[in-house]
Amino acid sequence: MDDRLNHEQKMFSKTNWEFTKKIVEGNFESQVSPILTLDVSKKCNFHCNHCVDQETVNKDNLEIDWGILKQLLVDLKMQGCSCVELTGGGEPTTYTHFKDLIKLLSLLQYRIALISNGSNLHKYCDDIINAPFDWIRISLDSSNAHTHSVVHGCSLNVFKSITDSVKKIAKYKTVGISFLILPNNYKEIYNCAKYVKELNVKYIEVKPELNFKDREITQIDDKIKEEIKKQINKIKNELCDDTFSIIYPSSINYSQMNQEKKYTICEACYYRTVLTPSGIYPCSYFRGLTDGTEIPTSWENMVKIRNSEINKINPSKQCKHFCARNKINECINILCRIKKYAPEFIDYLGWPIDYGNDIEWM
Ligand code: SF4
Ligand code: SF4
């Protein structure tokens, strides 16, 4: 299985190790996060019933002001932020200044990632191929045009446009496909994997559906669980090789409903700042669940708002659900103890580790 979801391992990567050390030394609250999760737009051209952001998509504050964003990106780069993930809460490619944004991120030599529904890829294929994208992940959630149009509330011809663009981009960049398991697509996981492998896609990420109200995993019946397991094993046995893999979170077995946490501050949140048209959220999970904030106009302001939003969340009370970043917090705890009792050990182990650019994002 691919290591893309092994978040705690990525604390030791070349992108994150310096920041990890700052956390362990208690010297991180004035630093910008190494990664910026950037929701540039809350607009979306699809109408997915499963959308976890359905209460905020296409609502107020649709886009981040381009003038403010430009300045922030310049400042953040100078302060040590090196990776920008263009992602959800809407479809990033609907941003009015999407092309300019890619140009600026390239000019500033950021490493970039994109999570998209793929519908506008045909407009930006060349821009994406020529920019420093580490990876691109497209939510396809289907193996054919019919299921795709039903799942995403879009027209039948969009599937072909997406897969044509994916094929073109995958010649040059790491492209992954995500597959959210739903009642109307769960029989197609294997077929989707088989189809996208032929497009040179590097991996399929299979995920359980989350309820948009509380972000808990939506439960399914045992027969469907068995069917999913069967297809995942078939993908592993018949399709996975050096060129293609399957990834999935441990919650894929639908049994990990609760995950009690003992810590009262989430240090994992400091690795990424989540900036959206409604301001900053402590992490993507709380996007749209907390009030949002003003849009920061300087990096200092951004760090201050980030810290304040993180401090408002007490994971032992507010994060009882499964969280993939829980292991980062547990690992930080262990590192802090090592630092206290055997500080020389921290530098002794030869970190950082080079996992390869496209998988070291945490
Ligand atoms: S494509 Fe994404 S943001 Fe748009 S409606 Fe679907 S799930 Fe929501
Ligand atoms: S533990 Fe809570 S605050 Fe931390 S990343 Fe997970 S959901 Fe967010």
GROMACS .gro file of N, CA and C and ligand atoms in nm, residues 259 261 263 265-269 282-286 310 313-315 318-319 321-326 329, ligand 2:
model
   86
  259GLN      N    1  -1.268   0.815   1.846
  259GLN     CA    2  -1.123   0.815   1.868
  259GLN      C    3  -1.098   0.919   1.977
  261LYS      N    4  -0.934   1.151   2.242
  261LYS     CA    5  -0.802   1.215   2.248
  261LYS      C    6  -0.781   1.272   2.387
  263TYR      N    7  -0.519   1.496   2.450
  263TYR     CA    8  -0.455   1.628   2.443
  263TYR      C    9  -0.560   1.739   2.426
  265ILE      N   10  -0.467   2.059   2.299
  265ILE     CA   11  -0.430   2.146   2.186
  265ILE      C   12  -0.385   2.057   2.072
  266CYS      N   13  -0.426   2.091   1.950
  266CYS     CA   14  -0.385   2.010   1.836
  266CYS      C   15  -0.262   2.073   1.771
  267GLU      N   16  -0.146   2.017   1.800
  267GLU     CA   17  -0.024   2.073   1.740
  267GLU      C   18  -0.012   2.036   1.592
  268ALA      N   19  -0.078   1.929   1.551
  268ALA     CA   20  -0.075   1.890   1.409
  268ALA      C   21  -0.128   2.003   1.320
  269CYS      N   22  -0.218   2.084   1.374
  269CYS     CA   23  -0.278   2.194   1.295
  269CYS      C   24  -0.175   2.298   1.253
  282PRO      N   25  -0.907   2.620   1.198
  282PRO     CA   26  -0.797   2.548   1.263
  282PRO      C   27  -0.747   2.430   1.179
  283CYS      N   28  -0.840   2.361   1.111
  283CYS     CA   29  -0.801   2.254   1.020
  283CYS      C   30  -0.918   2.233   0.924
  284SER      N   31  -0.898   2.152   0.821
  284SER     CA   32  -1.004   2.137   0.720
  284SER      C   33  -1.134   2.082   0.779
  285TYR      N   34  -1.121   2.000   0.882
  285TYR     CA   35  -1.241   1.942   0.945
  285TYR      C   36  -1.338   2.051   0.993
  286PHE      N   37  -1.282   2.160   1.044
  286PHE     CA   38  -1.368   2.264   1.101
  286PHE      C   39  -1.413   2.369   0.999
  310ILE      N   40  -0.664   2.785   1.648
  310ILE     CA   41  -0.622   2.654   1.699
  310ILE      C   42  -0.647   2.646   1.851
  313ILE      N   43  -0.986   2.532   1.987
  313ILE     CA   44  -1.030   2.392   1.976
  313ILE      C   45  -0.962   2.306   2.082
  314ASN      N   46  -1.044   2.234   2.156
  314ASN     CA   47  -0.991   2.138   2.253
  314ASN      C   48  -1.023   1.997   2.200
  315PRO      N   49  -0.922   1.930   2.138
  315PRO     CA   50  -0.950   1.800   2.076
  315PRO      C   51  -1.010   1.696   2.172
  318GLN      N   52  -1.371   1.830   2.144
  318GLN     CA   53  -1.436   1.858   2.015
  318GLN      C   54  -1.395   1.766   1.901
  319CYS      N   55  -1.298   1.678   1.924
  319CYS     CA   56  -1.252   1.592   1.814
  319CYS      C   57  -1.262   1.445   1.855
  321HIS      N   58  -1.422   1.226   1.699
  321HIS     CA   59  -1.435   1.148   1.576
  321HIS      C   60  -1.297   1.099   1.531
  322PHE      N   61  -1.296   1.013   1.431
  322PHE     CA   62  -1.170   0.967   1.372
  322PHE      C   63  -1.100   1.084   1.303
  323CYS      N   64  -0.971   1.103   1.333
  323CYS     CA   65  -0.894   1.207   1.263
  323CYS      C   66  -0.760   1.147   1.222
  324ALA      N   67  -0.730   1.158   1.093
  324ALA     CA   68  -0.607   1.099   1.040
  324ALA      C   69  -0.484   1.164   1.101
  325ARG      N   70  -0.499   1.285   1.155
  325ARG     CA   71  -0.382   1.356   1.210
  325ARG      C   72  -0.359   1.329   1.359
  326ASN      N   73  -0.444   1.246   1.417
  326ASN     CA   74  -0.426   1.210   1.558
  326ASN      C   75  -0.286   1.154   1.585
  329ASN      N   76  -0.012   1.408   1.649
  329ASN     CA   77  -0.010   1.460   1.787
  329ASN      C   78   0.052   1.359   1.883
  364SF4     S1   79  -0.748   1.646   1.608
  364SF4    FE1   80  -0.918   1.792   1.573
  364SF4     S2   81  -0.819   1.991   1.546
  364SF4    FE2   82  -0.662   1.834   1.517
  364SF4     S3   83  -0.654   1.795   1.295
  364SF4    FE3   84  -0.793   1.646   1.388
  364SF4     S4   85  -0.997   1.739   1.370
  364SF4    FE4   86  -0.846   1.903   1.342
   0.00000   0.00000   0.00000
